[in-house]
PDB file of C-alpha atoms in Angstrom:
ATOM      1  CA  MET A   1    -127.423  12.657  81.403  1.00 95.00           C
ATOM      2  CA  LEU A   2    -127.576  14.316  77.979  1.00 96.00           C
ATOM      3  CA  GLU A   3    -129.421  12.389  75.054  1.00 96.00           C
ATOM      4  CA  LEU A   4    -129.029  13.252  71.622  1.00 96.00           C
ATOM      5  CA  THR A   5    -130.632  11.974  68.507  1.00 95.00           C
ATOM      6  CA  MET A   6    -129.505  13.133  65.040  1.00 95.00           C
ATOM      7  CA  ALA A   7    -131.332  12.903  61.651  1.00 92.00           C
ATOM      8  CA  ALA A   8    -129.708  14.330  58.313  1.00 88.00           C
ATOM      9  CA  VAL A   9    -132.739  15.165  56.137  1.00 87.00           C
ATOM     10  CA  SER A  10    -132.539  16.490  52.608  1.00 83.00           C
ATOM     11  CA  ALA A  11    -135.672  17.581  50.297  1.00 72.00           C
ATOM     12  CA  ALA A  12    -135.832  14.069  48.776  1.00 65.00           C
ATOM     13  CA  ASP A  13    -136.282  12.253  52.227  1.00 59.00           C
ATOM     14  CA  ALA A  14    -138.018  15.091  54.178  1.00 53.00           C
ATOM     15  CA  GLY A  15    -139.730  13.476  57.365  1.00 53.00           C
ATOM     16  CA  ALA A  16    -137.806  10.176  57.123  1.00 51.00           C
ATOM     17  CA  THR A  17    -135.987   8.746  60.139  1.00 48.00           C
ATOM     18  CA  ALA A  18    -134.207   5.813  58.716  1.00 51.00           C
ATOM     19  CA  GLY A  19    -130.700   7.913  59.353  1.00 69.00           C
ATOM     20  CA  LEU A  20    -131.538   8.478  62.920  1.00 82.00           C
ATOM     21  CA  THR A  21    -128.567   8.196  65.120  1.00 90.00           C
ATOM     22  CA  MET A  22    -128.233   8.356  69.059  1.00 95.00           C
ATOM     23  CA  ALA A  23    -125.632   9.539  71.569  1.00 96.00           C
ATOM     24  CA  GLU A  24    -125.480  10.079  75.430  1.00 96.00           C
ATOM     25  CA  ALA A  25    -123.289  11.147  78.009  1.00 96.00           C
ATOM     26  CA  PRO A  26    -123.393  11.555  81.611  1.00 96.00           C
ATOM     27  CA  SER A  27    -124.025  15.118  83.187  1.00 95.00           C
ATOM     28  CA  GLU A  28    -120.411  15.110  84.593  1.00 95.00           C
ATOM     29  CA  PRO A  29    -117.978  18.129  84.398  1.00 96.00           C
ATOM     30  CA  GLY A  30    -115.889  17.694  81.261  1.00 97.00           C
ATOM     31  CA  ALA A  31    -118.349  15.517  79.257  1.00 97.00           C
ATOM     32  CA  VAL A  32    -118.363  16.225  75.769  1.00 98.00           C
ATOM     33  CA  LEU A  33    -120.510  15.089  72.762  1.00 98.00           C
ATOM     34  CA  ARG A  34    -119.532  16.491  69.208  1.00 98.00           C
ATOM     35  CA  VAL A  35    -121.426  16.544  66.028  1.00 98.00           C
ATOM     36  CA  GLY A  36    -119.995  16.795  62.128  1.00 97.00           C
ATOM     37  CA  ARG A  37    -118.428  15.297  59.353  1.00 96.00           C
ATOM     38  CA  ASP A  38    -115.268  13.798  60.959  1.00 97.00           C
ATOM     39  CA  ALA A  39    -115.934  10.323  62.544  1.00 96.00           C
ATOM     40  CA  ALA A  40    -112.654  10.311  64.312  1.00 97.00           C
ATOM     41  CA  ALA A  41    -113.669  13.254  66.456  1.00 97.00           C
ATOM     42  CA  CYS A  42    -117.584  13.173  66.594  1.00 97.00           C
ATOM     43  CA  ARG A  43    -119.969  10.848  68.305  1.00 96.00           C
ATOM     44  CA  LEU A  44    -122.920  11.916  65.808  1.00 97.00           C
ATOM     45  CA  VAL A  45    -121.692  11.890  62.158  1.00 96.00           C
ATOM     46  CA  THR A  46    -122.983  13.529  59.367  1.00 93.00           C
ATOM     47  CA  PRO A  47    -122.758  12.432  55.267  1.00 91.00           C
ATOM     48  CA  GLU A  48    -119.247  13.116  54.568  1.00 91.00           C
ATOM     49  CA  GLU A  49    -119.997  15.072  51.480  1.00 92.00           C
ATOM     50  CA  TRP A  50    -122.498  17.340  53.194  1.00 93.00           C
ATOM     51  CA  LEU A  51    -119.878  20.409  53.336  1.00 93.00           C
ATOM     52  CA  PHE A  52    -122.210  22.997  54.935  1.00 95.00           C
ATOM     53  CA  VAL A  53    -121.197  21.026  58.027  1.00 96.00           C
ATOM     54  CA  SER A  54    -117.811  21.319  59.262  1.00 95.00           C
ATOM     55  CA  ARG A  55    -115.715  18.609  60.352  1.00 96.00           C
ATOM     56  CA  VAL A  56    -116.645  19.374  63.923  1.00 97.00           C
ATOM     57  CA  HIS A  57    -119.596  21.455  63.897  1.00 97.00           C
ATOM     58  CA  LEU A  58    -121.081  21.426  67.111  1.00 98.00           C
ATOM     59  CA  GLU A  59    -119.869  20.796  70.449  1.00 98.00           C
ATOM     60  CA  PHE A  60    -122.089  19.841  73.600  1.00 98.00           C
ATOM     61  CA  SER A  61    -120.446  20.131  76.919  1.00 98.00           C
ATOM     62  CA  CYS A  62    -120.872  19.767  80.393  1.00 97.00           C
ATOM     63  CA  GLY A  63    -119.897  22.196  82.869  1.00 96.00           C
ATOM     64  CA  ALA A  64    -118.647  22.126  86.570  1.00 95.00           C
ATOM     65  CA  ASP A  65    -122.409  22.632  87.821  1.00 93.00           C
ATOM     66  CA  GLY A  66    -123.699  19.689  85.618  1.00 93.00           C
ATOM     67  CA  ALA A  67    -125.368  22.212  83.005  1.00 94.00           C
ATOM     68  CA  TRP A  68    -124.806  21.368  79.407  1.00 96.00           C
ATOM     69  CA  ARG A  69    -124.123  24.338  76.770  1.00 97.00           C
ATOM     70  CA  VAL A  70    -123.816  24.072  72.921  1.00 97.00           C
ATOM     71  CA  THR A  71    -121.202  25.709  70.966  1.00 98.00           C
ATOM     72  CA  TRP A  72    -121.374  26.282  67.027  1.00 97.00           C
ATOM     73  CA  LEU A  73    -117.650  25.770  66.792  1.00 97.00           C
ATOM     74  CA  ARG A  74    -115.759  28.059  64.134  1.00 93.00           C
ATOM     75  CA  GLY A  75    -114.603  26.177  61.357  1.00 84.00           C
ATOM     76  CA  SER A  76    -111.883  27.130  58.536  1.00 84.00           C
ATOM     77  CA  GLN A  77    -114.198  29.106  56.631  1.00 85.00           C
ATOM     78  CA  PRO A  78    -114.490  32.926  57.591  1.00 89.00           C
ATOM     79  CA  ASP A  79    -118.328  32.675  56.629  1.00 92.00           C
ATOM     80  CA  PRO A  80    -120.489  29.693  57.410  1.00 94.00           C
ATOM     81  CA  ALA A  81    -122.416  27.662  54.769  1.00 94.00           C
ATOM     82  CA  SER A  82    -125.229  27.144  57.239  1.00 96.00           C
ATOM     83  CA  GLU A  83    -127.371  28.590  59.829  1.00 97.00           C
ATOM     84  CA  VAL A  84    -127.862  27.240  63.250  1.00 98.00           C
ATOM     85  CA  ARG A  85    -131.128  27.861  65.463  1.00 97.00           C
ATOM     86  CA  LEU A  86    -132.163  26.328  68.734  1.00 97.00           C
ATOM     87  CA  THR A  87    -135.586  25.668  69.630  1.00 96.00           C
ATOM     88  CA  ALA A  88    -136.627  24.888  73.336  1.00 93.00           C
ATOM     89  CA  GLY A  89    -140.268  25.024  74.356  1.00 89.00           C
ATOM     90  CA  GLU A  90    -141.438  28.395  72.642  1.00 90.00           C
ATOM     91  CA  SER A  91    -138.064  29.773  72.155  1.00 92.00           C
ATOM     92  CA  VAL A  92    -136.581  29.840  68.969  1.00 95.00           C
ATOM     93  CA  GLN A  93    -133.304  31.280  68.554  1.00 94.00           C
ATOM     94  CA  LEU A  94    -130.526  31.707  65.938  1.00 96.00           C
ATOM     95  CA  LEU A  95    -126.793  30.834  67.067  1.00 96.00           C
ATOM     96  CA  VAL A  96    -124.064  33.210  66.192  1.00 96.00           C
ATOM     97  CA  TYR A  97    -121.272  31.675  64.680  1.00 96.00           C
ATOM     98  CA  GLY A  98    -118.598  30.714  67.069  1.00 96.00           C
ATOM     99  CA  ALA A  99    -121.076  31.387  69.959  1.00 96.00           C
ATOM    100  CA  THR A 100    -122.071  29.219  73.079  1.00 97.00           C
ATOM    101  CA  VAL A 101    -125.372  29.013  74.381  1.00 96.00           C
ATOM    102  CA  PRO A 102    -126.842  27.055  77.712  1.00 95.00           C
ATOM    103  CA  LEU A 103    -129.301  24.432  77.050  1.00 95.00           C
ATOM    104  CA  PRO A 104    -132.261  24.151  79.227  1.00 91.00           C
ATOM    105  CA  ARG A 105    -131.587  22.201  82.570  1.00 88.00           C
ATOM    106  CA  GLY A 106    -134.100  19.021  82.437  1.00 88.00           C
ATOM    107  CA  GLY A 107    -135.303  20.058  79.306  1.00 90.00           C
ATOM    108  CA  SER A 108    -135.456  19.107  75.593  1.00 95.00           C
ATOM    109  CA  GLY A 109    -135.344  20.927  72.282  1.00 96.00           C
ATOM    110  CA  GLU A 110    -133.761  20.710  68.850  1.00 97.00           C
ATOM    111  CA  ILE A 111    -130.962  22.304  67.084  1.00 97.00           C
ATOM    112  CA  VAL A 112    -131.319  22.554  63.485  1.00 97.00           C
ATOM    113  CA  VAL A 113    -127.950  23.099  61.146  1.00 97.00           C
ATOM    114  CA  GLN A 114    -129.589  24.441  57.731  1.00 96.00           C
ATOM    115  CA  ASP A 115    -127.738  24.542  54.690  1.00 96.00           C
ATOM    116  CA  ARG A 116    -128.000  27.915  52.890  1.00 95.00           C
ATOM    117  CA  THR A 117    -127.754  26.710  49.434  1.00 92.00           C
ATOM    118  CA  ALA A 118    -129.907  23.494  49.168  1.00 90.00           C
ATOM    119  CA  PRO A 119    -133.092  22.161  51.117  1.00 91.00           C
ATOM    120  CA  ARG A 120    -131.198  19.842  53.478  1.00 91.00           C
ATOM    121  CA  SER A 121    -130.668  20.065  57.197  1.00 93.00           C
ATOM    122  CA  VAL A 122    -128.958  18.462  59.938  1.00 94.00           C
ATOM    123  CA  ASN A 123    -131.843  17.970  62.972  1.00 95.00           C
ATOM    124  CA  VAL A 124    -130.302  17.305  66.544  1.00 97.00           C
ATOM    125  CA  GLY A 125    -133.002  16.563  69.257  1.00 96.00           C
ATOM    126  CA  PHE A 126    -131.638  16.955  72.885  1.00 97.00           C
ATOM    127  CA  TYR A 127    -132.963  15.693  76.080  1.00 96.00           C
ATOM    128  CA  HIS A 128    -131.336  16.832  79.454  1.00 93.00           C
ATOM    129  CA  GLU A 129    -132.262  14.107  81.925  1.00 87.00           C
ATOM    130  CA  VAL A 130    -131.751  15.642  85.662  1.00 78.00           C
TER     131      VAL A 130
END
């Protein structure tokens, strides 16, 4: 099972969790959870006016072995308006636009989508229950 929590944070409400939303999916091959502005395509939806987030920005997918990975999907723009970083334990890595990285099996962490032009972010916590 993969559990996600998401908070949209701006400078005005830094540290607030009033907008916290959650989603989960079983660790079965083909399971998918998406994060973005498009409520029709995403389980976790960011504010519609936050254009630094694509309509479908992140995709969490479960492989045949039950392991989860996250993909920063390429949007309609050639250069992204955000940066994405993954923190798991002591490890912090910047994701490359369009890249896929594995999530730690049985671990937890956070993925932050940071606006490059304003002090706001989308913070997605994850927990992979084995």
